[in-house]
mmCIF file of C-alpha atoms and ligand atoms in Angstrom:
data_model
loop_
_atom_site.group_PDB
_atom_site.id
_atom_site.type_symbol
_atom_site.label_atom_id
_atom_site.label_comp_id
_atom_site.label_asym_id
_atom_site.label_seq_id
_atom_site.Cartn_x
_atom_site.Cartn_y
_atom_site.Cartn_z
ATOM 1 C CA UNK Y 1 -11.098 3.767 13.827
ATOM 2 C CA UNK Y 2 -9.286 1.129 16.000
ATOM 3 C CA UNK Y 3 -6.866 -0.322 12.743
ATOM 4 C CA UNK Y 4 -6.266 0.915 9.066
ATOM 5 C CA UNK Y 5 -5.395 -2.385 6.895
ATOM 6 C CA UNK Y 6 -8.235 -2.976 4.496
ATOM 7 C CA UNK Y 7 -10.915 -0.635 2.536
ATOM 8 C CA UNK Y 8 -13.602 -1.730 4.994
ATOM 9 C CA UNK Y 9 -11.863 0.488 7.734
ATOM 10 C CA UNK Y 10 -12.662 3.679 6.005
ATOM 11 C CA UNK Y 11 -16.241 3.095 5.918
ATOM 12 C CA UNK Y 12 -17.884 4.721 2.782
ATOM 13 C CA UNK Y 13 -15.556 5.337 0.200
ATOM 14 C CA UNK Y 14 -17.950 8.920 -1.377
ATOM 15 C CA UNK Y 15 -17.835 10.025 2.796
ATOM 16 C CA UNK Y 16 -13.711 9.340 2.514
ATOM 17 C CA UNK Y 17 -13.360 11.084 -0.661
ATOM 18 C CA UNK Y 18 -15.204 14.139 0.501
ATOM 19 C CA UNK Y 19 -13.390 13.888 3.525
ATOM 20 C CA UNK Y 20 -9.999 13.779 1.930
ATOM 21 C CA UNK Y 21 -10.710 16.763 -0.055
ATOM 22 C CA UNK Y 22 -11.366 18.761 2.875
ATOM 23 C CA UNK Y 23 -7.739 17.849 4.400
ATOM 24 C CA UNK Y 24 -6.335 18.437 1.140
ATOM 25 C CA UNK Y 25 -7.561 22.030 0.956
ATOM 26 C CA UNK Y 26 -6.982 22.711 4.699
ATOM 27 C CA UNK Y 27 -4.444 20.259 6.012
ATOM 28 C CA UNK Y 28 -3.798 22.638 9.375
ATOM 29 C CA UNK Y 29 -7.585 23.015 10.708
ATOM 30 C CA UNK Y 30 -7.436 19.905 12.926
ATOM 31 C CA UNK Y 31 -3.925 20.831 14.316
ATOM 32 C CA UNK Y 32 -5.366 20.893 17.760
ATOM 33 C CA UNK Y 33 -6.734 17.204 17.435
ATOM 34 C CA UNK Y 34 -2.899 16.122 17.875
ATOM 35 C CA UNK Y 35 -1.693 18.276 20.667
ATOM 36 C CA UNK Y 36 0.220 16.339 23.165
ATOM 37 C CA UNK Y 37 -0.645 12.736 21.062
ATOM 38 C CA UNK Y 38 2.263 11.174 19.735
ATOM 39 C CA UNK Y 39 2.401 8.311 16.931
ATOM 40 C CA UNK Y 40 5.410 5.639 16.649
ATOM 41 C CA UNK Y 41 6.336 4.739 13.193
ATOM 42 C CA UNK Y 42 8.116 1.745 13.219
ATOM 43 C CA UNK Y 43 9.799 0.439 10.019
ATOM 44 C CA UNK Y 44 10.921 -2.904 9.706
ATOM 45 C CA UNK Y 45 11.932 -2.142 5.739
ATOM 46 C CA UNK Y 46 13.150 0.938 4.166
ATOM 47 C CA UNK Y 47 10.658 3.732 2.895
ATOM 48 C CA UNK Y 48 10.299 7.500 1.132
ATOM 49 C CA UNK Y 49 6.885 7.890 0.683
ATOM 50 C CA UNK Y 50 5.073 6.294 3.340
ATOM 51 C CA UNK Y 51 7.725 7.371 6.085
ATOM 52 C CA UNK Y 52 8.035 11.238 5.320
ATOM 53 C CA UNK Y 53 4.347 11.502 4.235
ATOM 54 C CA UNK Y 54 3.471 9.476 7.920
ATOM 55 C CA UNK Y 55 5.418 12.476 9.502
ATOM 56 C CA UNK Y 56 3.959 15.594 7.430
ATOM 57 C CA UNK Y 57 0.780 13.964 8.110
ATOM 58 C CA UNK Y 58 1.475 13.802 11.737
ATOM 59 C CA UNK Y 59 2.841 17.143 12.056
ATOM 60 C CA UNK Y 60 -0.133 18.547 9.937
ATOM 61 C CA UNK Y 61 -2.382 17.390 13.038
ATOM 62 C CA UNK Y 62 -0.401 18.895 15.501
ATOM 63 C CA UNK Y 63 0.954 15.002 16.411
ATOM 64 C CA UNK Y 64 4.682 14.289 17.086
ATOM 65 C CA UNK Y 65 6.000 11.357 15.359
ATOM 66 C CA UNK Y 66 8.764 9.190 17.010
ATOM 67 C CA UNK Y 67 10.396 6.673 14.165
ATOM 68 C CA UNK Y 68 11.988 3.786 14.701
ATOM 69 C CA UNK Y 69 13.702 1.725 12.654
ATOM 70 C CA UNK Y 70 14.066 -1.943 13.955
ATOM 71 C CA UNK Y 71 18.135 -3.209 13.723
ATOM 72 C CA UNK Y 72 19.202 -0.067 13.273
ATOM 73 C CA UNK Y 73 17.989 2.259 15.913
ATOM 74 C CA UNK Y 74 16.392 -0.310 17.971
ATOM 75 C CA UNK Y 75 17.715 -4.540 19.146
ATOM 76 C CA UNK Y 76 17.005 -6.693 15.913
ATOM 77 C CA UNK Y 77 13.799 -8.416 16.690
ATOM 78 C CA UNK Y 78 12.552 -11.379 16.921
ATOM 79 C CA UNK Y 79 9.095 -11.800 15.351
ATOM 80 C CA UNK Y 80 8.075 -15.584 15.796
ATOM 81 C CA UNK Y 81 6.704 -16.916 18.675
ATOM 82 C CA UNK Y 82 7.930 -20.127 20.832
ATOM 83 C CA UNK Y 83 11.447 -19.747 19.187
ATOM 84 C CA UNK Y 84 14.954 -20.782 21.613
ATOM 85 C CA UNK Y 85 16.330 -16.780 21.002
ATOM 86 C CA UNK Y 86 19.878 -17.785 20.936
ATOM 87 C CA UNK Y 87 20.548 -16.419 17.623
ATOM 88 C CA UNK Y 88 21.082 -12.919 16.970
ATOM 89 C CA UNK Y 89 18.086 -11.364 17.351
ATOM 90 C CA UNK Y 90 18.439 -9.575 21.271
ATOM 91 C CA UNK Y 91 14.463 -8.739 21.691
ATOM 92 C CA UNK Y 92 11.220 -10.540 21.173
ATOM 93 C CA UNK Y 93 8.349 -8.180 19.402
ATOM 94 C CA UNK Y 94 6.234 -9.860 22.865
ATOM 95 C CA UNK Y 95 8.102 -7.154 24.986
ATOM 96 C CA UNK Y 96 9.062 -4.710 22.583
ATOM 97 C CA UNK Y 97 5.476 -3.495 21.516
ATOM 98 C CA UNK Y 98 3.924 -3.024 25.186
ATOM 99 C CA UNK Y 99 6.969 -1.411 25.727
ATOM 100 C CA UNK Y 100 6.796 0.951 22.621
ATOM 101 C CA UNK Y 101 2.780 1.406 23.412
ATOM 102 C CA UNK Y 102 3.684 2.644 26.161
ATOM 103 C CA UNK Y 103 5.405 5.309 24.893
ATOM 104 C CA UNK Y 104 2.702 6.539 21.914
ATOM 105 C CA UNK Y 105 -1.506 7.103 21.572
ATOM 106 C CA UNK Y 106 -1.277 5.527 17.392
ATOM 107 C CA UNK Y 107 1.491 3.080 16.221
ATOM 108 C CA UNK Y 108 2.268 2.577 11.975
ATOM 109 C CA UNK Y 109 4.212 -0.323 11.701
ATOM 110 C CA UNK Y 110 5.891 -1.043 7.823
ATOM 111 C CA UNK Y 111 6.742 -4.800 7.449
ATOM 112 C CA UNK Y 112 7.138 -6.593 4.383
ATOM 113 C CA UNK Y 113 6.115 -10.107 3.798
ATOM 114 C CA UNK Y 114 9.127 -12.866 3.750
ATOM 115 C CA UNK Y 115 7.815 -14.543 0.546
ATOM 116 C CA UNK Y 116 8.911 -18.163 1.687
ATOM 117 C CA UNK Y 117 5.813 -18.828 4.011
ATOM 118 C CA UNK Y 118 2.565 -18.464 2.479
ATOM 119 C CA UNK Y 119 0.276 -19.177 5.749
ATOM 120 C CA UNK Y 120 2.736 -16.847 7.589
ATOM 121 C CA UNK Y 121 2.630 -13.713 5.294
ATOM 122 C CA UNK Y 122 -0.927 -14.552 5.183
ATOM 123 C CA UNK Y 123 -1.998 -14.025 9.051
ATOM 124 C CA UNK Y 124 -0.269 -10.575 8.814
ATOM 125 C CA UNK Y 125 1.252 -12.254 12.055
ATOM 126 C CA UNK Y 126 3.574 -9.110 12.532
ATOM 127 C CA UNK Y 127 0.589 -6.786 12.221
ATOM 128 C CA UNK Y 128 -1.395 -8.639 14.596
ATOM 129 C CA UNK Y 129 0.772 -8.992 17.128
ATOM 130 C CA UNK Y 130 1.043 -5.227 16.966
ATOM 131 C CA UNK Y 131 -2.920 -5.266 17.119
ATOM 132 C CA UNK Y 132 -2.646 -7.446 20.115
ATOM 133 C CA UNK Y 133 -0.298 -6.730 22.787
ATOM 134 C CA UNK Y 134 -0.249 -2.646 21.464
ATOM 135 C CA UNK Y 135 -3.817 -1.722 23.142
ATOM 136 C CA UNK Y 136 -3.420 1.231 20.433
ATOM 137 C CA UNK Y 137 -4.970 1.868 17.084
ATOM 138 C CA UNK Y 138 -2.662 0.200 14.477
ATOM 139 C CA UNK Y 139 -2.371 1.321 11.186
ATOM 140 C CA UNK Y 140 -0.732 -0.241 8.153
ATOM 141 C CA UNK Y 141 2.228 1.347 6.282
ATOM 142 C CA UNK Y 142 2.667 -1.625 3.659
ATOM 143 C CA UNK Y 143 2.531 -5.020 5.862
ATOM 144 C CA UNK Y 144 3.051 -8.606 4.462
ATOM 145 C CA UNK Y 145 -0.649 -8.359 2.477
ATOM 146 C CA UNK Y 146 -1.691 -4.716 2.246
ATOM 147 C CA UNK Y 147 -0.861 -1.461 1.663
ATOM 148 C CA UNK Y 148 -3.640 0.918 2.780
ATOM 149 C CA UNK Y 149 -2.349 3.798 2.466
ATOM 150 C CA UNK Y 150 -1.570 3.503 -0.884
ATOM 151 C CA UNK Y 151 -4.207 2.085 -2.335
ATOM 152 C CA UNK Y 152 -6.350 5.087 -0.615
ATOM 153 C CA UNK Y 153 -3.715 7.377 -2.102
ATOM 154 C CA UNK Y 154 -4.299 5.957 -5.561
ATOM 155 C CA UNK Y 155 -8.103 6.357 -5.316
ATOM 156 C CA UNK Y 156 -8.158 9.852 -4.077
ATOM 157 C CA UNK Y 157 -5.943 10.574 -7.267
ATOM 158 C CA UNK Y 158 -7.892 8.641 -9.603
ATOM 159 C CA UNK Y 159 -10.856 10.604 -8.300
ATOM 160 C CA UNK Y 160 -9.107 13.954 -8.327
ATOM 161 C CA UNK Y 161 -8.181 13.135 -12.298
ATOM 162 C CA UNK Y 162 -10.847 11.071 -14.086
ATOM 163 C CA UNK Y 163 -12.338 12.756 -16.638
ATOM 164 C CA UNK Y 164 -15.518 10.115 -16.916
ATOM 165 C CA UNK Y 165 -18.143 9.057 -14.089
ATOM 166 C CA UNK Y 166 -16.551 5.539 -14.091
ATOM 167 C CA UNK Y 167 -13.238 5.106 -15.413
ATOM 168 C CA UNK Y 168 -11.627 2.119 -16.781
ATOM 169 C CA UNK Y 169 -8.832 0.895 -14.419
ATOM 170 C CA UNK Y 170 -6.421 -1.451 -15.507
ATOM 171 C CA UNK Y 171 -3.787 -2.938 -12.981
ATOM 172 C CA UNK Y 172 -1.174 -4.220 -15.045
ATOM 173 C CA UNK Y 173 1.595 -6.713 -14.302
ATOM 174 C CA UNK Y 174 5.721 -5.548 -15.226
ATOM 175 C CA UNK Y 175 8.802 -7.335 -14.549
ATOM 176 C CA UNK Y 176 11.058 -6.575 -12.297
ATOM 177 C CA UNK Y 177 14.296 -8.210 -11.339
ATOM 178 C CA UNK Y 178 13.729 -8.941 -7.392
ATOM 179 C CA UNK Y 179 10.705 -11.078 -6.298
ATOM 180 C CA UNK Y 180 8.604 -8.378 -5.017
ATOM 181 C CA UNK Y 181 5.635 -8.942 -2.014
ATOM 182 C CA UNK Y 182 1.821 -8.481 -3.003
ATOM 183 C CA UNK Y 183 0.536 -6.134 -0.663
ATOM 184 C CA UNK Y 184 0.634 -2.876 -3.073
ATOM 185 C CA UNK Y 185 -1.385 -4.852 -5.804
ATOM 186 C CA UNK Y 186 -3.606 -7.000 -3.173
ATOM 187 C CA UNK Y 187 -4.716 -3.767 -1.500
ATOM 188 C CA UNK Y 188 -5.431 -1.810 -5.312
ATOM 189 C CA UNK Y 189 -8.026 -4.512 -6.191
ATOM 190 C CA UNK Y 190 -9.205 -4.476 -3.044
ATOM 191 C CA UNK Y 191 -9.891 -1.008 -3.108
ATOM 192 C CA UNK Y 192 -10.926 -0.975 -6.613
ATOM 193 C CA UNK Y 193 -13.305 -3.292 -6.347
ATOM 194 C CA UNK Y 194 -14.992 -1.623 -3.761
ATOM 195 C CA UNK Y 195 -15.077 2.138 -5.803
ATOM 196 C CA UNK Y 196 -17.334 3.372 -8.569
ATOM 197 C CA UNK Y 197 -14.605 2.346 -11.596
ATOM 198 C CA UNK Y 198 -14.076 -0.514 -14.080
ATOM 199 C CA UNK Y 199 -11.832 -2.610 -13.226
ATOM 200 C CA UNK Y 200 -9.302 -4.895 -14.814
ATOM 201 C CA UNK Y 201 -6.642 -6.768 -14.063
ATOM 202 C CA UNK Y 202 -3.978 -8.380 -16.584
ATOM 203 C CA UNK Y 203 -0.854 -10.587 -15.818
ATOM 204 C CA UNK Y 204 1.014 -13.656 -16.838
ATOM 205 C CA UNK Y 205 -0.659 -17.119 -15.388
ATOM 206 C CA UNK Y 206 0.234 -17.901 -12.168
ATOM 207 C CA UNK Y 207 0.057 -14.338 -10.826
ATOM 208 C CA UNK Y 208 -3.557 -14.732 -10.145
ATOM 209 C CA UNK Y 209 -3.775 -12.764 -6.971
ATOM 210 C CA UNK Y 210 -5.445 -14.329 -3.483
ATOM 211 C CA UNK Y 211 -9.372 -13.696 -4.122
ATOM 212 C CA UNK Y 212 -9.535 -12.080 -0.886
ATOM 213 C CA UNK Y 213 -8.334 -9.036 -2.841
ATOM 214 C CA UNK Y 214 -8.981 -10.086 -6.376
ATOM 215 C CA UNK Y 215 -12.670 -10.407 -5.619
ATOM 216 C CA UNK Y 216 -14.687 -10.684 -8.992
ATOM 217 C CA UNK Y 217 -12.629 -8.457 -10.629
ATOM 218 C CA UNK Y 218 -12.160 -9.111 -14.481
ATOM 219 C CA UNK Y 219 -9.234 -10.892 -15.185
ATOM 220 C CA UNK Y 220 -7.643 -10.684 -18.720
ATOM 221 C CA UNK Y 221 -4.513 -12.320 -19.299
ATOM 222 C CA UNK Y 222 -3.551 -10.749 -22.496
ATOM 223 C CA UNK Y 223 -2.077 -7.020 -21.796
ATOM 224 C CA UNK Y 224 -2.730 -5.035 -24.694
ATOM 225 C CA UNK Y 225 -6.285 -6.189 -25.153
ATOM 226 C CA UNK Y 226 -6.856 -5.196 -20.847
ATOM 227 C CA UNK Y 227 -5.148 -2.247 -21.664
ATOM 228 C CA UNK Y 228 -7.825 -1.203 -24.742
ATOM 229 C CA UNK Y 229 -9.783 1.803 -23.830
ATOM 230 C CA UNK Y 230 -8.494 1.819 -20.319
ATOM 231 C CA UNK Y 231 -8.567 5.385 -18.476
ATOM 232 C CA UNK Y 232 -6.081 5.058 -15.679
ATOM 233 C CA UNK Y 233 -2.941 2.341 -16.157
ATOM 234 C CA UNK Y 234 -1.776 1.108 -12.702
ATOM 235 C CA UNK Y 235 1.892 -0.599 -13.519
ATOM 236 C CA UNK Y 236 3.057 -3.005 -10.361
ATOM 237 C CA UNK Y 237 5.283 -5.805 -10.086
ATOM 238 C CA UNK Y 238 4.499 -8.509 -7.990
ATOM 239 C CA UNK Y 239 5.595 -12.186 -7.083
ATOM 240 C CA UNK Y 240 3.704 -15.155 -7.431
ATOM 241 C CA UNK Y 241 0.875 -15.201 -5.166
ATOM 242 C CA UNK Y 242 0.730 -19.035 -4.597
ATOM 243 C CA UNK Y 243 -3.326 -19.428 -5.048
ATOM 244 C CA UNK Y 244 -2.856 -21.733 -8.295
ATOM 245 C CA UNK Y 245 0.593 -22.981 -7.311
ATOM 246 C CA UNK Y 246 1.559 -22.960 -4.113
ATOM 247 C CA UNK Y 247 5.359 -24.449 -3.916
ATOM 248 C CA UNK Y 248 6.012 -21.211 -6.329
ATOM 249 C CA UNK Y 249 4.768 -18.423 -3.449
ATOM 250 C CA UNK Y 250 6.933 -15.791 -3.696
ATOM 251 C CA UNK Y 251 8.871 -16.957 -6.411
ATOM 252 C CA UNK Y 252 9.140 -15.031 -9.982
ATOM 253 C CA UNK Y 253 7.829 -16.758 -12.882
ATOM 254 C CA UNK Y 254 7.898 -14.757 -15.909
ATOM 255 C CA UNK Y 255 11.010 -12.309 -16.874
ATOM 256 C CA UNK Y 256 8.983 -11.197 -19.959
ATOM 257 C CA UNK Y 257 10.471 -7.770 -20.741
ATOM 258 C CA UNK Y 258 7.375 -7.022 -23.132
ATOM 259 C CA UNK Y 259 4.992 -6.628 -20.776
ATOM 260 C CA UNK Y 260 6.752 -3.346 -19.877
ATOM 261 C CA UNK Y 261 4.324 -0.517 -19.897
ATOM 262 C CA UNK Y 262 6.240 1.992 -23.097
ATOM 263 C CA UNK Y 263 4.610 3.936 -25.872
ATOM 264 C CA UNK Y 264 2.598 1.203 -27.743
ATOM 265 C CA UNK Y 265 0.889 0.031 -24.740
ATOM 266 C CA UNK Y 266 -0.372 3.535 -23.709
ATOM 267 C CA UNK Y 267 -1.093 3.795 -27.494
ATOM 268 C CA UNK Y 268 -4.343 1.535 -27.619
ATOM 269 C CA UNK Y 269 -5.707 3.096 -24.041
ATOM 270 C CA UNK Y 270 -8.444 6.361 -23.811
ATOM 271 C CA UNK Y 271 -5.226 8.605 -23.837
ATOM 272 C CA UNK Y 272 -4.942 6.911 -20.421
ATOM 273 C CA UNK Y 273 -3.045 8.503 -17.338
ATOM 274 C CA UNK Y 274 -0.439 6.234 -15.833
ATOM 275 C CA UNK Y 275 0.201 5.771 -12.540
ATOM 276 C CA UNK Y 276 2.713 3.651 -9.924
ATOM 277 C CA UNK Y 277 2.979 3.529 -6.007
ATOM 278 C CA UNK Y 278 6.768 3.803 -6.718
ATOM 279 C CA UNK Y 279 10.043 3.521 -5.871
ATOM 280 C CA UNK Y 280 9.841 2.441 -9.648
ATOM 281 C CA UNK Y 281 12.601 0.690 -12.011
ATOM 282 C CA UNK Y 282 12.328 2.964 -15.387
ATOM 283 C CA UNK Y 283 13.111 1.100 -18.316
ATOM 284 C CA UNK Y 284 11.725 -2.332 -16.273
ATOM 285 C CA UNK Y 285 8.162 -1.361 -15.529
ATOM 286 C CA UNK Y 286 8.035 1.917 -17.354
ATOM 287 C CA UNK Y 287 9.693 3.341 -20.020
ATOM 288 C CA UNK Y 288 11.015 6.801 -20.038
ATOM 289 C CA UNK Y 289 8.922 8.441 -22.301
ATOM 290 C CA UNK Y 290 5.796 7.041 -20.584
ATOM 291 C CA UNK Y 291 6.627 7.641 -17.059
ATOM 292 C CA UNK Y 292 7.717 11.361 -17.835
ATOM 293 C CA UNK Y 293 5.038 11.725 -20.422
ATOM 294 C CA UNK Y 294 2.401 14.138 -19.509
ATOM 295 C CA UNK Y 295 0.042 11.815 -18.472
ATOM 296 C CA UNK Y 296 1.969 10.118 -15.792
ATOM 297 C CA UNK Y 297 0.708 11.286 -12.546
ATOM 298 C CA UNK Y 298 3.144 9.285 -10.135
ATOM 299 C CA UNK Y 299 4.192 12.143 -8.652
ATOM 300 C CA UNK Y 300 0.527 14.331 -7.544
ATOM 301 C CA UNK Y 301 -0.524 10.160 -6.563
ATOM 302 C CA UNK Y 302 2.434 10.405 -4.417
ATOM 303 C CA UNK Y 303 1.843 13.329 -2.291
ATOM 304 C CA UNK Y 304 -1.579 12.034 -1.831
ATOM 305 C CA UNK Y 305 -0.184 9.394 0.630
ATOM 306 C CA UNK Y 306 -0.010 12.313 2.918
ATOM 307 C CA UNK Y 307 -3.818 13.270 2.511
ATOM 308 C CA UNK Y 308 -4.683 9.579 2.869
ATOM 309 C CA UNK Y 309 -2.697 8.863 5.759
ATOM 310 C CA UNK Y 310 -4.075 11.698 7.440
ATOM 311 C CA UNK Y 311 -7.440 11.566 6.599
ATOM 312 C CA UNK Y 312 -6.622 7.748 8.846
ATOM 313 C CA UNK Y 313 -4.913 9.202 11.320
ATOM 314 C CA UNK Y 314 -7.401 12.220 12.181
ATOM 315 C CA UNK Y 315 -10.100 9.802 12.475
ATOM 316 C CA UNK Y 316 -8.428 7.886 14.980
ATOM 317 C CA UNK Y 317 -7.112 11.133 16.527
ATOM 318 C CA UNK Y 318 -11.010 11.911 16.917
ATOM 319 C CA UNK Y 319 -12.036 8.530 18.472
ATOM 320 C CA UNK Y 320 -9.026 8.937 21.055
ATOM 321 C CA UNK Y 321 -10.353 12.677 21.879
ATOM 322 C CA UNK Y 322 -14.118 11.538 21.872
HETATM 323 N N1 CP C 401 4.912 3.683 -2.265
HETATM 324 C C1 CP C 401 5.574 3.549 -1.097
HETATM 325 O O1 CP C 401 5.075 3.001 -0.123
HETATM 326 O O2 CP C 401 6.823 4.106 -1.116
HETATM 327 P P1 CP C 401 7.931 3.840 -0.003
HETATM 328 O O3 CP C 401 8.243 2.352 -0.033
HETATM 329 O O4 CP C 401 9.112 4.670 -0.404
HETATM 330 O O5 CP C 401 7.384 4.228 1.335
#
């Protein structure tokens, strides 16, 4: 596996599943893959999940991981090309990422989209650049689009808890206060889309996300009717996605507290288990009594980012060893 950004890069999603449960259930029996390999995590945003779960992961595969965080440990950056550097930013991403390839056999880079250039968030020209003057396998750990890990997270705990062959999945809008990127819900659909479930997704207009991700994936605009008989409730804020208006990219459009997930909207799902990538606003997205209801399973999805990261990261462990 040369990159991790988008459900095609696993392969076959049953193969994945299986393979997942084995690391699961023996997370130490491919120790030896990472002896003497080291992986650079570099975060350009902050992180809990994906940057201790990165580490475990690493350290579960006998890999050391070296992170960096870029402004604080490292020069700011500079991440656009062709710019006169004579602002603050000491070091262009051109040098730094030979330099820190040099250094690593795997890189993870974390950066978030800017939400004020569509086109720009849209190349993943961070990620890329990684991809091209690295020479290394890349792997995303939330970039300006996607969220791999995550989304593979979320599907090996949807498979580890549905109760039916194919489950109804509902990826539900919630408000939040900050504009938000789209990565987390881009990369759900993606990956539910491409999985054995059915799949729904519900939000105000203008949230419609790019159909790169969105694919032919049901889209029902009023909440409580998606929500009907659902079997797993995704809850994820995101900004508007700039498909049906693009001046508004990025921008929030709807403050509409009722489309919190509480009580009444669990009410009319199949007893439905609820679920969120988090760091998660409670009383915003989720209300108490939902999110520390018995059926929320945020916290088992989010020690799954350590199977799903290392499920990646022992496959590209193998290709490196031949
Ligand atoms: N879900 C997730 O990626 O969490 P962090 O932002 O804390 O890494």
């Amino acid at each position: 596996m040369k990159s991790f950004f988008h459900v095609q890069d696993i392969g076959d999603l049953n193969l994945a599943l299986e393979e997942a449960r084995q690391v699961k259930a023996t997370p130490y029996a491919w120790k030896h893959l990472g002896e003497n390999k080291t992986i650079m995590l570099v975060f350009f945003n902050s992180s809990l999940r994906t940057r201790l779960s990165s580490q475990k992961a690493a350290l579960n595969l006998g890999m050391s991981p070296i992170v960096l965080n870029i402004g604080q440990d490292s020069w700011q950056l500079e991440t656009e090309l062709g710019v006169i550097m004579d602002g603050g930013k000491s070091e262009h991403l051109r040098e730094a990422i030979p330099v820190m390839a040099s250094y690593c056999d795997i890189i993870g880079v974390r950066s978030f989209a800017g939400l004020t250039d569509r086109e720009y968030d849209y190349q993943e020209a961070v990620l890329q650049q990684f991809v091209q003057y690295s020479g290394k396998p890349v792997i995303s750990l939330e970039s300006a689009t996607v969220h791999p890990c995550q989304a593979f997270a979320d599907l090996i705990t949807i498979d580890e808890y549905k109760e039916t062959k194919r489950p109804k999945v509902v990826l539900t809008w919630a408000p939040h206060p900050k504009a938000l990127p789209q990565a987390v819900p881009n990369s759900f659909a993606e990956w539910m889309n491409a999985a054995d479930v059915d799949f729904v997704i519900t939000h105000p207009h203008g949230y419609e996300l790019d159909p790169r991700f969105a694919g032919n994936a049901r889209v029902e605009y009023d909440q409580m009717k998606a929500l009907e008989g659902a079997d797993f409730v995704y809850a994820k804020n995101w900004s508007c996605p700039g498909v049906t208006e693009p001046e508004n990219y990025g921008k929030i459009l709807c403050d509409d507290r009722s489309w919190m997930v509480d009580e009444a909207h669990m009410a009319v799902t199949n007893n439905a288990r609820f679920m969120h990538c988090l760091p998660v606003r409670r009383n915003v997205i989720v209300s108490d009594g939902v999110i520390d209801s018995e059926r929320s399973i945020v916290i088992p999805e989010a020690a799954n980012r350590v199977t799903s990261i290392q499920v990646v990261m022992k496959r590209m462990l193998e290709d490196i060893n031949g």
